[in-house]
Coordinates of C-alpha atoms in Angstrom, one line a residue:
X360 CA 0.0 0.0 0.0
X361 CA 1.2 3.4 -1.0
X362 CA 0.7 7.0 -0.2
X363 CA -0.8 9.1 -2.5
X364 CA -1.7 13.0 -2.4
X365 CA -2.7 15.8 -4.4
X366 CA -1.0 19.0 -6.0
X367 CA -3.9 21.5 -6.7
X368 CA -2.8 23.4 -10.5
X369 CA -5.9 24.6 -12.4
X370 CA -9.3 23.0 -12.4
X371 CA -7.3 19.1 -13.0
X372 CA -4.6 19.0 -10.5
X373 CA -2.0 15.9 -10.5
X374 CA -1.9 12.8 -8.6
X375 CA 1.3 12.7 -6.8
X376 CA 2.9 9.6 -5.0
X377 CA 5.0 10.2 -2.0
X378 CA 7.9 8.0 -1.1
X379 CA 10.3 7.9 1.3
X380 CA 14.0 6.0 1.5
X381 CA 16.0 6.2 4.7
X382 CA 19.7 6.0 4.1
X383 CA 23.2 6.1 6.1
X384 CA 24.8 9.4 6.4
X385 CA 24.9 12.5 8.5
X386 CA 21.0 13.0 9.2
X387 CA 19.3 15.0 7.1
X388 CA 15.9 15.2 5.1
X389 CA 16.1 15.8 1.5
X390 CA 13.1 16.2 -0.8
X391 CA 13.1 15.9 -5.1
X392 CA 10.5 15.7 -7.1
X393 CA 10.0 19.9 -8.5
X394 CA 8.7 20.8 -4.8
X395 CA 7.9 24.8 -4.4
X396 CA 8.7 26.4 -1.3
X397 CA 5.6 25.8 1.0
X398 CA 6.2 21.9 0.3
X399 CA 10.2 22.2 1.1
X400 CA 9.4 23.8 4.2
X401 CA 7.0 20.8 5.2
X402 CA 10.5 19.1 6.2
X403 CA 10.6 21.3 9.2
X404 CA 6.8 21.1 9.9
X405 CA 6.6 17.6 9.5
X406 CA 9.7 16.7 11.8
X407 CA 8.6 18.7 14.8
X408 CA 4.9 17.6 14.2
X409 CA 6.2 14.0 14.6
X410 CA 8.1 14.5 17.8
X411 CA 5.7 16.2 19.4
X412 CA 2.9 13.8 18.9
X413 CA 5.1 11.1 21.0
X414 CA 6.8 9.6 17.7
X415 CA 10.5 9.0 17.2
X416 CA 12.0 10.6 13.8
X417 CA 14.5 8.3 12.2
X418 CA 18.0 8.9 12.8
X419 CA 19.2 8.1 9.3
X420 CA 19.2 10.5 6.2
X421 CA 16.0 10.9 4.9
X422 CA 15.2 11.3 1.1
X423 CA 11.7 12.3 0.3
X424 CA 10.3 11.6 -3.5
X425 CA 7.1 13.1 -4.9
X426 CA 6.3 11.5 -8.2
X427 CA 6.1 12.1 -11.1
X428 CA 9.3 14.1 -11.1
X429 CA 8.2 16.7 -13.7
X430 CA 5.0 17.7 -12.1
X431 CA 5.6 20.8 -10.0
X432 CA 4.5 20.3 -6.4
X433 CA 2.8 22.8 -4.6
X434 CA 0.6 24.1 -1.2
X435 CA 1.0 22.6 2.3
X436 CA -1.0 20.2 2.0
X437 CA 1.9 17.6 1.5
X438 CA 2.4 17.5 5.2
X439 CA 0.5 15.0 6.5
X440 CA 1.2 12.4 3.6
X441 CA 4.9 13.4 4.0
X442 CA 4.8 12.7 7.9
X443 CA 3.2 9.3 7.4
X444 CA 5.5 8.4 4.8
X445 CA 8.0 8.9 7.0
X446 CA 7.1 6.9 9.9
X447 CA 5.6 4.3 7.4
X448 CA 9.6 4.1 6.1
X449 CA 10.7 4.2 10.3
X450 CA 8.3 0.8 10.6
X451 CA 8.9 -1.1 7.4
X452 CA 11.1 -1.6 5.0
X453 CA 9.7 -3.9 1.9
X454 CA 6.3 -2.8 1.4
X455 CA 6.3 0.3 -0.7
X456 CA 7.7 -0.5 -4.1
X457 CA 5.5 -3.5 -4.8
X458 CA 2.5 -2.2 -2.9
X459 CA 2.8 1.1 -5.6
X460 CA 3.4 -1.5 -8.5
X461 CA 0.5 -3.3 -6.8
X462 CA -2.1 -0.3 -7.3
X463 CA -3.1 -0.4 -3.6
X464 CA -3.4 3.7 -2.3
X465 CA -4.4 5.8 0.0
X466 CA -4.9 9.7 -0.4
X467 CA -3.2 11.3 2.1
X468 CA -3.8 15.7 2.3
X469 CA -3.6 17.9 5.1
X470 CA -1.1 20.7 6.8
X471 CA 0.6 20.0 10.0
X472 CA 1.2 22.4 13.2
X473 CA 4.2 22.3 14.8
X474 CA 2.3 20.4 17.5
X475 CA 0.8 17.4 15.4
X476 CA -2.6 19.2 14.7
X477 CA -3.8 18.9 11.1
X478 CA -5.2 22.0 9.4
X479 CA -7.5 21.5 6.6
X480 CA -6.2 22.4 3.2
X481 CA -8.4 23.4 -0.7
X482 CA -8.3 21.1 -3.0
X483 CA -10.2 18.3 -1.5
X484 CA -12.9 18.0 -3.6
X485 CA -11.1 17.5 -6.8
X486 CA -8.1 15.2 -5.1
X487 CA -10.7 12.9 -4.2
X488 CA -12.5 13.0 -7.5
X489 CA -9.2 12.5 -9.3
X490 CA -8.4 9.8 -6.8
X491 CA -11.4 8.0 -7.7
X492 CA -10.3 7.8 -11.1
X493 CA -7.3 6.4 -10.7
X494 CA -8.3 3.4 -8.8
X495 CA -7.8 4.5 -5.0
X496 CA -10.5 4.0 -2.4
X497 CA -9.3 5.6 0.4
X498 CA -8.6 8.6 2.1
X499 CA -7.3 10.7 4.4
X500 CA -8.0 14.2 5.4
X501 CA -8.7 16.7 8.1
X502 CA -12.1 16.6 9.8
X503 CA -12.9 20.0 8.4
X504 CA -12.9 18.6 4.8
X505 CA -14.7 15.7 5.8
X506 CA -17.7 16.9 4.3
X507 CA -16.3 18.2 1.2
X508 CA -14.7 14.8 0.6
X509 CA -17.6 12.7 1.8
X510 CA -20.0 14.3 -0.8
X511 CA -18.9 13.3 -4.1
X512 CA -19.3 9.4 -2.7
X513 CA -16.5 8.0 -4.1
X514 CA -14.2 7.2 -1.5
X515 CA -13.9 5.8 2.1
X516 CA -13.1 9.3 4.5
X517 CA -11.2 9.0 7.3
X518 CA -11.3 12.6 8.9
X519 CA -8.4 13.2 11.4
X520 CA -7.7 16.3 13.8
X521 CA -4.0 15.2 14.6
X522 CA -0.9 13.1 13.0
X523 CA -1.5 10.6 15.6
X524 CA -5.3 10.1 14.6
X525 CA -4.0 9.3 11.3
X526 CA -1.2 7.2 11.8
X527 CA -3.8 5.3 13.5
X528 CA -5.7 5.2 10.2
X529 CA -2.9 4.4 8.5
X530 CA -2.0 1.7 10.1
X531 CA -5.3 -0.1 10.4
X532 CA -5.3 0.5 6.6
X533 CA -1.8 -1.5 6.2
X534 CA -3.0 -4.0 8.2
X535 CA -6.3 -4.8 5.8
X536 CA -8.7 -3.8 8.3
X537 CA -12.0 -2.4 7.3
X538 CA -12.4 0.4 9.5
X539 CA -9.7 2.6 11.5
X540 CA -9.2 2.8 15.6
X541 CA -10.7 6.3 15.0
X542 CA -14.0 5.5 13.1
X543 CA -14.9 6.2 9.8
X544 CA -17.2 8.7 7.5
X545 CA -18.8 6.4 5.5
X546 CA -19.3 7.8 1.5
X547 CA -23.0 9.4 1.3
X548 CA -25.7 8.5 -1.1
X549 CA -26.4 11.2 -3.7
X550 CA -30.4 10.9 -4.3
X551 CA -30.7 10.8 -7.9
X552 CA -31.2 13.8 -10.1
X553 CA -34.7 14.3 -11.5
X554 CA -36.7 16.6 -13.7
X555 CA -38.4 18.6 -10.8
X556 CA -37.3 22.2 -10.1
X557 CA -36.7 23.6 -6.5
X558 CA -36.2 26.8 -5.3
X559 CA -34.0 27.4 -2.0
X560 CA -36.1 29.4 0.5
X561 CA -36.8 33.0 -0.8
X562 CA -35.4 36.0 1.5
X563 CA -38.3 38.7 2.0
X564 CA -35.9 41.6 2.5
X565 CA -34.7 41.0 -1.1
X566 CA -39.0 40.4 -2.6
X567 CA -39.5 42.1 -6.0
X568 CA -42.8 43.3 -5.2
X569 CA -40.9 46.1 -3.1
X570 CA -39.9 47.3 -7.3
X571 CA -41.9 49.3 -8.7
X572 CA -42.0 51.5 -12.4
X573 CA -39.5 49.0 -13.2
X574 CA -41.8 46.2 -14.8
X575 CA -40.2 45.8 -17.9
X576 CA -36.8 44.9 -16.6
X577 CA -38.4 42.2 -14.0
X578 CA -40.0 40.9 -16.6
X579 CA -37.1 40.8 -18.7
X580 CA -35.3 39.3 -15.3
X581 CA -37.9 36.7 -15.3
X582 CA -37.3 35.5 -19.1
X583 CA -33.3 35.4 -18.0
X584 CA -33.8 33.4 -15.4
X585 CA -36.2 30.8 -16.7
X586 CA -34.0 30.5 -20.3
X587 CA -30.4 31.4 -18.8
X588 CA -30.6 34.4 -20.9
X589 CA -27.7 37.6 -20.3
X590 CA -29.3 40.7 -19.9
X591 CA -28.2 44.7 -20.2
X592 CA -29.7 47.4 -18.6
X593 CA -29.2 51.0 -18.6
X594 CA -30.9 54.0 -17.5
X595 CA -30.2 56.8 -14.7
X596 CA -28.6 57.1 -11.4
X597 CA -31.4 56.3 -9.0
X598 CA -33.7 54.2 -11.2
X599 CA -33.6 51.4 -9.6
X600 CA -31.9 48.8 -12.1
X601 CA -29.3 48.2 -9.8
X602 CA -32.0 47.0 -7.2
X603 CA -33.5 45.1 -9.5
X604 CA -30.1 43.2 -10.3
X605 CA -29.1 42.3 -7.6
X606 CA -32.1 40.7 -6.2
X607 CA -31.8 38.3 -9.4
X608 CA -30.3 35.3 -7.6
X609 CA -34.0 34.7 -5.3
X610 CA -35.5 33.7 -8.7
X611 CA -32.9 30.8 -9.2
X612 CA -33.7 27.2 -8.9
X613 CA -31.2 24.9 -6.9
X614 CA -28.5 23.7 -9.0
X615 CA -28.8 20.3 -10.6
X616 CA -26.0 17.4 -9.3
X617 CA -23.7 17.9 -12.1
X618 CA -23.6 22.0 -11.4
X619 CA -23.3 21.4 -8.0
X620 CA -19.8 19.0 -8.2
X621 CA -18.7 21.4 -10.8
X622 CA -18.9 24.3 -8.6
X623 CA -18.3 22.7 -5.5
X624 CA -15.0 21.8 -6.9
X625 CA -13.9 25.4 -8.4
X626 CA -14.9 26.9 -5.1
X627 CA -12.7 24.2 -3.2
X628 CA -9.3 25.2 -5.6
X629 CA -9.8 27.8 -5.1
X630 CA -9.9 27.9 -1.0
X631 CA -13.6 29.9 -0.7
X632 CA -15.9 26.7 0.5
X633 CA -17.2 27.1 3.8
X634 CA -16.2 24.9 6.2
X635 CA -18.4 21.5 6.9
X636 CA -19.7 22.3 3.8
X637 CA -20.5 19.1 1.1
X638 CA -22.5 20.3 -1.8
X639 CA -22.8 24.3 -3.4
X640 CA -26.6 23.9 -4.3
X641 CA -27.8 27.7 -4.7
X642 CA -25.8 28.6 -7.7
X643 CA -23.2 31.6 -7.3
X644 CA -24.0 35.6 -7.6
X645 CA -20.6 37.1 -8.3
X646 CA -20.1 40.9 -8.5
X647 CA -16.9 42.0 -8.6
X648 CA -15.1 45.9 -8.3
X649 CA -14.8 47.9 -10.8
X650 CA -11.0 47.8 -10.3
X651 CA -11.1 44.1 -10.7
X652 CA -7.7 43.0 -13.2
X653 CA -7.7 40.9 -15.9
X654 CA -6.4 37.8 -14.0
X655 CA -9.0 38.4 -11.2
X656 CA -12.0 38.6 -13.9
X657 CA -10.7 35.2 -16.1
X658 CA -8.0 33.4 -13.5
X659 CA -4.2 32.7 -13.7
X660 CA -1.5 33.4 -11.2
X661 CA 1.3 31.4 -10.3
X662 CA -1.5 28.7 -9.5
X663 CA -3.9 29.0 -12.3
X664 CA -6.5 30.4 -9.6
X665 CA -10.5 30.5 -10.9
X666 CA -11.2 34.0 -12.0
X667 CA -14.6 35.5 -11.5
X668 CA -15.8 33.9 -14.8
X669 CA -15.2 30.5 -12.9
X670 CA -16.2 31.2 -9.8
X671 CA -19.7 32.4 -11.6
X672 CA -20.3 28.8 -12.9
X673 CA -23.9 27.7 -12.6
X674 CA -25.0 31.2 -11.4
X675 CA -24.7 34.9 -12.3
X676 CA -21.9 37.5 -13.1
X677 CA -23.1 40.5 -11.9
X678 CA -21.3 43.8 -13.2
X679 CA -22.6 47.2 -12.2
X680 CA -21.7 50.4 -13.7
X681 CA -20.3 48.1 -16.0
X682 CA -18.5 51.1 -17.9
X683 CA -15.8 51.6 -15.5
X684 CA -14.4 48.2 -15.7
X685 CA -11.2 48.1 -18.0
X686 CA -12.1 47.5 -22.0
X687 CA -10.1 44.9 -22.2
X688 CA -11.1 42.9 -18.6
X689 CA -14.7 43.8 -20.8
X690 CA -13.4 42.3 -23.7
X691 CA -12.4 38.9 -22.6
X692 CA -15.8 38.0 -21.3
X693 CA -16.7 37.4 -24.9
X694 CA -14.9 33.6 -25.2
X695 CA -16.7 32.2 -22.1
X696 CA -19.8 33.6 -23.2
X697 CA -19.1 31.9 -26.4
X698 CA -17.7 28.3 -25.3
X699 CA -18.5 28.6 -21.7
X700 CA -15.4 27.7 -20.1
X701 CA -12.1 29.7 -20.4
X702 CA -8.6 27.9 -21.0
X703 CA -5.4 29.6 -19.3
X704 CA -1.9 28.8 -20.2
X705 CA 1.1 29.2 -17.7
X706 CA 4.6 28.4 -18.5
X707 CA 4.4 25.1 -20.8
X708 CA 1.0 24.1 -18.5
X709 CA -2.4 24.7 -19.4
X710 CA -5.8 24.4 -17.5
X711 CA -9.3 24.6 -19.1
X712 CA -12.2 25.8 -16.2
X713 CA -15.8 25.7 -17.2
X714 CA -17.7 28.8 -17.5
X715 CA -20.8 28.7 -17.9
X716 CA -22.7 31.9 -16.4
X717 CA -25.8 34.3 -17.0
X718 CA -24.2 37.9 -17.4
X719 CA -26.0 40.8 -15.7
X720 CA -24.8 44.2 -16.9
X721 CA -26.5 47.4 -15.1
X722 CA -24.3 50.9 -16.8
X723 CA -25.7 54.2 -16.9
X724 CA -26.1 55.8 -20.4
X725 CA -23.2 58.3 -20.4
X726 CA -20.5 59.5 -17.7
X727 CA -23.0 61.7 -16.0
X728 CA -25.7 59.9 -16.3
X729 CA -27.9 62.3 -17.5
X730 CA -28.3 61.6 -21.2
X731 CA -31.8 61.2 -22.4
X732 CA -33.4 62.1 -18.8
X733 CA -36.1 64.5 -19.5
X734 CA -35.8 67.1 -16.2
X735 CA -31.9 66.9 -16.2
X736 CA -28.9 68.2 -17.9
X737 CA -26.5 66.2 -19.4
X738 CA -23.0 67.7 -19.4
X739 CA -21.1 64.9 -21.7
X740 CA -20.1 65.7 -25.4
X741 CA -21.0 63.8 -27.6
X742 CA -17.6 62.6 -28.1
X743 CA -17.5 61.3 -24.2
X744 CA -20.6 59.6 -25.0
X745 CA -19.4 57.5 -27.7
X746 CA -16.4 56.7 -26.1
X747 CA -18.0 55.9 -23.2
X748 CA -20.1 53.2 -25.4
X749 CA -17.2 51.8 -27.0
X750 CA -15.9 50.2 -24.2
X751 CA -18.5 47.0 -24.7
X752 CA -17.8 46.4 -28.2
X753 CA -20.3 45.3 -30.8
X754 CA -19.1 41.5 -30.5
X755 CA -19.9 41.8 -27.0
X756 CA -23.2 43.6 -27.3
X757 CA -24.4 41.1 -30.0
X758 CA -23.8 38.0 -27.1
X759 CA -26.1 39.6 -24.6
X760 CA -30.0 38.3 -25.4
X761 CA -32.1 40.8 -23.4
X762 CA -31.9 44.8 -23.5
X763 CA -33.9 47.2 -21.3
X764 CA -33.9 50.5 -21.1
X765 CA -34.8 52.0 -17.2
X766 CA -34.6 56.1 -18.2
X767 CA -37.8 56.6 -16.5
X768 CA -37.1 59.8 -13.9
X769 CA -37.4 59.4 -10.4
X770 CA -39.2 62.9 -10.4
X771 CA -41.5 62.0 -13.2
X772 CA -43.0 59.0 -11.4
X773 CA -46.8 59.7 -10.5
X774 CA -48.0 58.3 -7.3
X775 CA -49.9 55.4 -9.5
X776 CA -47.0 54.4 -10.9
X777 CA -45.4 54.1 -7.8
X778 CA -48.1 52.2 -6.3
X779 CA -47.9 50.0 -9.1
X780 CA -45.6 47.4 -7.7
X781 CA -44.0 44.2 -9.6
X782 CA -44.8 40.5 -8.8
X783 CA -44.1 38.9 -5.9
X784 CA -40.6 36.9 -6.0
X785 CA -43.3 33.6 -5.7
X786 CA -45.8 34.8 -8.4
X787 CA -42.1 35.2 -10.9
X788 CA -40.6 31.9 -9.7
X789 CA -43.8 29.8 -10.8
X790 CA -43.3 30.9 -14.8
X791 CA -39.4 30.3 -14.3
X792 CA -39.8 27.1 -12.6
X793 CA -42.5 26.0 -15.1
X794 CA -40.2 26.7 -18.3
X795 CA -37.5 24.9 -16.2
X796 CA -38.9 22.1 -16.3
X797 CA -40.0 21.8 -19.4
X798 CA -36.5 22.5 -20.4
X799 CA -34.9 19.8 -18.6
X800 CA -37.3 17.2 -19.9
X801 CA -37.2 18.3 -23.4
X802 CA -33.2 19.0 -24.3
X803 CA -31.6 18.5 -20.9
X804 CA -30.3 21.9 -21.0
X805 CA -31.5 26.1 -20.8
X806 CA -32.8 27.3 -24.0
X807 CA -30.3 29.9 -23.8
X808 CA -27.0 27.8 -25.0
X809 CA -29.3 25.6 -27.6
X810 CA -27.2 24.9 -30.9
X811 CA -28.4 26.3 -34.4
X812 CA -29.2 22.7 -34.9
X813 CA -30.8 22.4 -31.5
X814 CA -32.8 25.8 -32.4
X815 CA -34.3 24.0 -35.5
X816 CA -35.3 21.0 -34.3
X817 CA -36.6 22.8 -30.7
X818 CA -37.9 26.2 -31.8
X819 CA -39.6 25.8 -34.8
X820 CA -41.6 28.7 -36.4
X821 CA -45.1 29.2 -38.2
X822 CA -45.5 31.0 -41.3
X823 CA -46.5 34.0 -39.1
X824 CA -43.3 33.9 -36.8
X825 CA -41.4 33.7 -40.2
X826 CA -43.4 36.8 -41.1
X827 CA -42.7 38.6 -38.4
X828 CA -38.9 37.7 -37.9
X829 CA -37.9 38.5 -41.5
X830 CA -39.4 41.9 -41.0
X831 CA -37.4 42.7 -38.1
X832 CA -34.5 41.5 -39.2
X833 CA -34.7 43.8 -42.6
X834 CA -35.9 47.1 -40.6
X835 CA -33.2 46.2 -37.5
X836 CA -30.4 44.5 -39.6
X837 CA -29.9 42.1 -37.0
X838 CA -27.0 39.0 -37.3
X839 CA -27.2 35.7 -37.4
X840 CA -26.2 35.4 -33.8
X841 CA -29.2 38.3 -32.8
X842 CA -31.6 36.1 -34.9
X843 CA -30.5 32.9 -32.9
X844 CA -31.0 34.8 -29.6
X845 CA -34.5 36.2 -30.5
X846 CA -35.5 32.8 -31.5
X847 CA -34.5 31.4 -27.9
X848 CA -36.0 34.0 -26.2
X849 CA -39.1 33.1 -27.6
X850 CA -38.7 29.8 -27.2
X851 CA -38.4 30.7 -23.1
X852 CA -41.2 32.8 -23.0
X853 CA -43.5 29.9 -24.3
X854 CA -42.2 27.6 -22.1
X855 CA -42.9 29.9 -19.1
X856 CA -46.3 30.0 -20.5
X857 CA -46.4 25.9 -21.0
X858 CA -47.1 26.2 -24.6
X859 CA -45.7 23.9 -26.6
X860 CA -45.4 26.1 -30.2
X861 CA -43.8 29.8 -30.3
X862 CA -46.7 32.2 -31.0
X863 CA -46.4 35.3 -32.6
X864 CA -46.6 37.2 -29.5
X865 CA -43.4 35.6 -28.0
X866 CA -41.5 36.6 -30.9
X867 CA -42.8 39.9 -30.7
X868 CA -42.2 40.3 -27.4
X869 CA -38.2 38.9 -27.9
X870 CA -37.4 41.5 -30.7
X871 CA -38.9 44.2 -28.5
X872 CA -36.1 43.5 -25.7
X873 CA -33.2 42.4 -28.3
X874 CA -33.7 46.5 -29.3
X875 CA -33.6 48.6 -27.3
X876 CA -36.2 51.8 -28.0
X877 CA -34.6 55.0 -26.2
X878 CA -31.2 57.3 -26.5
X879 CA -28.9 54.7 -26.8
X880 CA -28.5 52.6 -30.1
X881 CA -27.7 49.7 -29.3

């Protein structure tokens, strides 16, 4: 039986196998295998961890291999498997080279105080899926990644709080036994995914009926949500799109099983799950600072970290005053739109994470945010205006489905029209969860990342629709890709309704909000 442990680099990460070789010499502890600095300085940790939990370091020189030799090794969370490697070497000296040729492993992760404690480490989730994979049914971790490991139901958890805990583990492990001194987590049972849609409890501080002169954009929040549609707004300071916005995650569904690894794992690499926590199942609202960089938006670092794109998965990317984010952080948004994931290269290693997200984009129309307002001044040229514009791009406008215009003025708002509040969060999430589910059963997937085969097998037109969409398209000049996302749009707002053709009305009602009627061209 052989240690095995994980070296966290992108969204795959490496199996590594630790071994360890006691020789004759001056005593020292030598470690090969492209280690970085936090797992070379586990020599130190892992030595005083051992003597204070009551073992006995070897006298002899110790050399310490992590295989493969030209995978770089990095993190703490070497430690532990390091430490038992050791004593494992201390106790025996013929079982690891055919135990390793014999395919019989353990995963071994976790950082060590000086004391013997073991600190929980990220990664988990994705060194036990990859362990899985490669034939290993056990493991070894700290008791605050217990959870995280437990979920995925793939291996047998042993969840430790100290090196002595897990030498126990260890050695009831090398010995064939079943079960450890310690006890064991036994895998959990994932209930099967089905067709039904749930929504997580709905917060009534964040209701939508508390909205009002805003109807168009909730109802264009509704279509997002129940098609996984992107959606642009822009109006005035004050309007209340921003509101609107960010109250768009209460009309999300729970995640399905698949989602819910997928982000569970990204969220684990990248060290932001909470602790005791198995399974991610409301999906992710992201909204990140205007000063946010172009590795903090798509990933990379010395690790090949998540960016927000990643870390979005399964849920919403939120940007607000979208204009003041950097053109070319703005920019790169348009491949995981496109492909939904995003691939990042770092020195001869690459690393593809998924991306699939619904993009939320609030701006104002112009620098002041005045332009268009009936009862106030706008003090931009027309010159700051366009620039102002330029920073989305065409080929970035053309991927977003839904466009709503907010200028209505604060001061212009009658006491009707203030009294006229929107749905209730309930009444919107019974169209969205209806069109869900129709979704799910029909294609297995949101209407809004359908093919153009998928759209003409799924979506298909009368000779009044045709009608209709050919006239548009001559008067608006839309593209082929606008034309694809009017059709979906459609498609969603018959499903909210439960009818099984797209009317004339639905397609209507999609070119209306893929142009946008007011003082921006869009």
């Amino acid at each position: 039986m052989y240690i095995a442990s994980f070296s966290p680099f992108g969204y795959e990460g490496a199996l590594v196998t630790v071994e360890v070789d006691l020789r004759r010499g001056i005593p020292a502890i030598d470690v090969v295998g492209l280690a970085d600095n936090a797992v070379r300085e586990a020599r130190e940790r892992m030595r005083a961890a051992i003597r204070n939990s009551g073992f006995e370091f070897p006298q002899e020189r110790v050399l310490i291999s992590l295989s493969p030799a030209d995978v770089k090794k990095e993190g703490a969370g070497f430690d532990l498997a390091i430490a038992l490697a050791v004593l494992d070497a201390a106790g025996s000296d013929d079982r690891t080279t055919d135990d390793i040729a014999a395919g019989a492993g353990v995963l071994v992760m976790g950082e060590l105080e000086l004391s013997g404690k073991v600190r929980p480490v990220r990664g988990i989730n994705a060194a036990v899926s990859t362990a899985a994979e490669n034939g290993i049914r056990w493991c070894i971790v700290p008791r605050e990644n217990a959870a995280e490991a437990q979920s995925l139901g793939k291996l047998q958890v042993f969840a430790v709080e100290s090196l002595q805990e897990a030498q126990k583990a260890w050695c009831a492990l090398s010995s064939g036994l079943s079960s450890p001194v310690g006890g064991v987590q036994t895998p959990g049972q994932q209930a099967a995914y089905d067709e039904q849609v749930a929504f997580p409890p709905a917060d009534p501080n964040l209701d939508f009926s508390a909205i009002a002169g805003q109807k168009q954009l909730v109802r264009a929040l509704q279509i997002a949500a129940a098609g996984g549609h992107n959606v642009l707004c822009y109006g005035p300071p004050g309007c209340g799109k921003t509101l609107a916005m960010q109250r768009f995650g209460q009309l999300l569904p729970y995640m399905t099983l698949d989602e819910q690894r997928q982000v569970t794992r990204i969220y684990s690499l990248a060290g932001f799950l909470p602790e005791n926590t198995a399974l991610i199942q409301i999906p992710p609202f992201r909204s990140p600072h205007q000063s946010s960089s172009l590795e903090g938006m798509v990933g990379g670092g010395p690790h090949c970290m998540p960016g927000e794109v990643s870390l979005a998965h399964g849920g919403v990317l939120f940007l607000d005053e979208a204009a003041e984010f950097r053109t070319s952080v703005l920019q790169t948004l348009r491949v995981p739109l496109e492909g939904r994931s995003i691939t990042l290269s770092r020195a001869g290693r690459h690393t593809t994470f998924p991306a699939d997200f619904q993009l939320l984009i609030a701006t104002n129309p112009c620098p002041c945010g005045n332009f268009g307002s009936t009862d106030r001044i706008c003090v931009c040229s027309a010159r700051s205006v366009e620039s102002y514009w330029k920073k989305f791009s065409g080929p970035l406008l053309d991927r977003i489905d839904l466009r709503v215009s907010a200028m209505q003025d604060a001061a212009a708002m009658t006491a009707a029209d203030k009294d006229q509040k929107s749905l209730s969060t309930a009444e919107l999430r019974k169209g969205i969860g209806r069109a869900l589910a129709i979704q799910r059963k029909r294609q297995h997937k949101k209407n809004a990342i359908l093919t153009p085969q998928e759209i003409d097998y799924y979506c298909k037109l009368n000779d009044g629709c045709h009608a209709v969409l050919n006239a548009a398209v001559m008067t608006e000049n839309f593209s082929s890709r606008a034309i694809h996302s009017i059709i979906r749009v459609a498609r969603t707002i018959a499903d909210m309704d439960g009818v099984y053709n797209i009317r004339v009305a639905d397609l209507k009602e999609a070119i209306d909000l893929r142009r946008v009627n007011g003082p921006v061209d869009l």
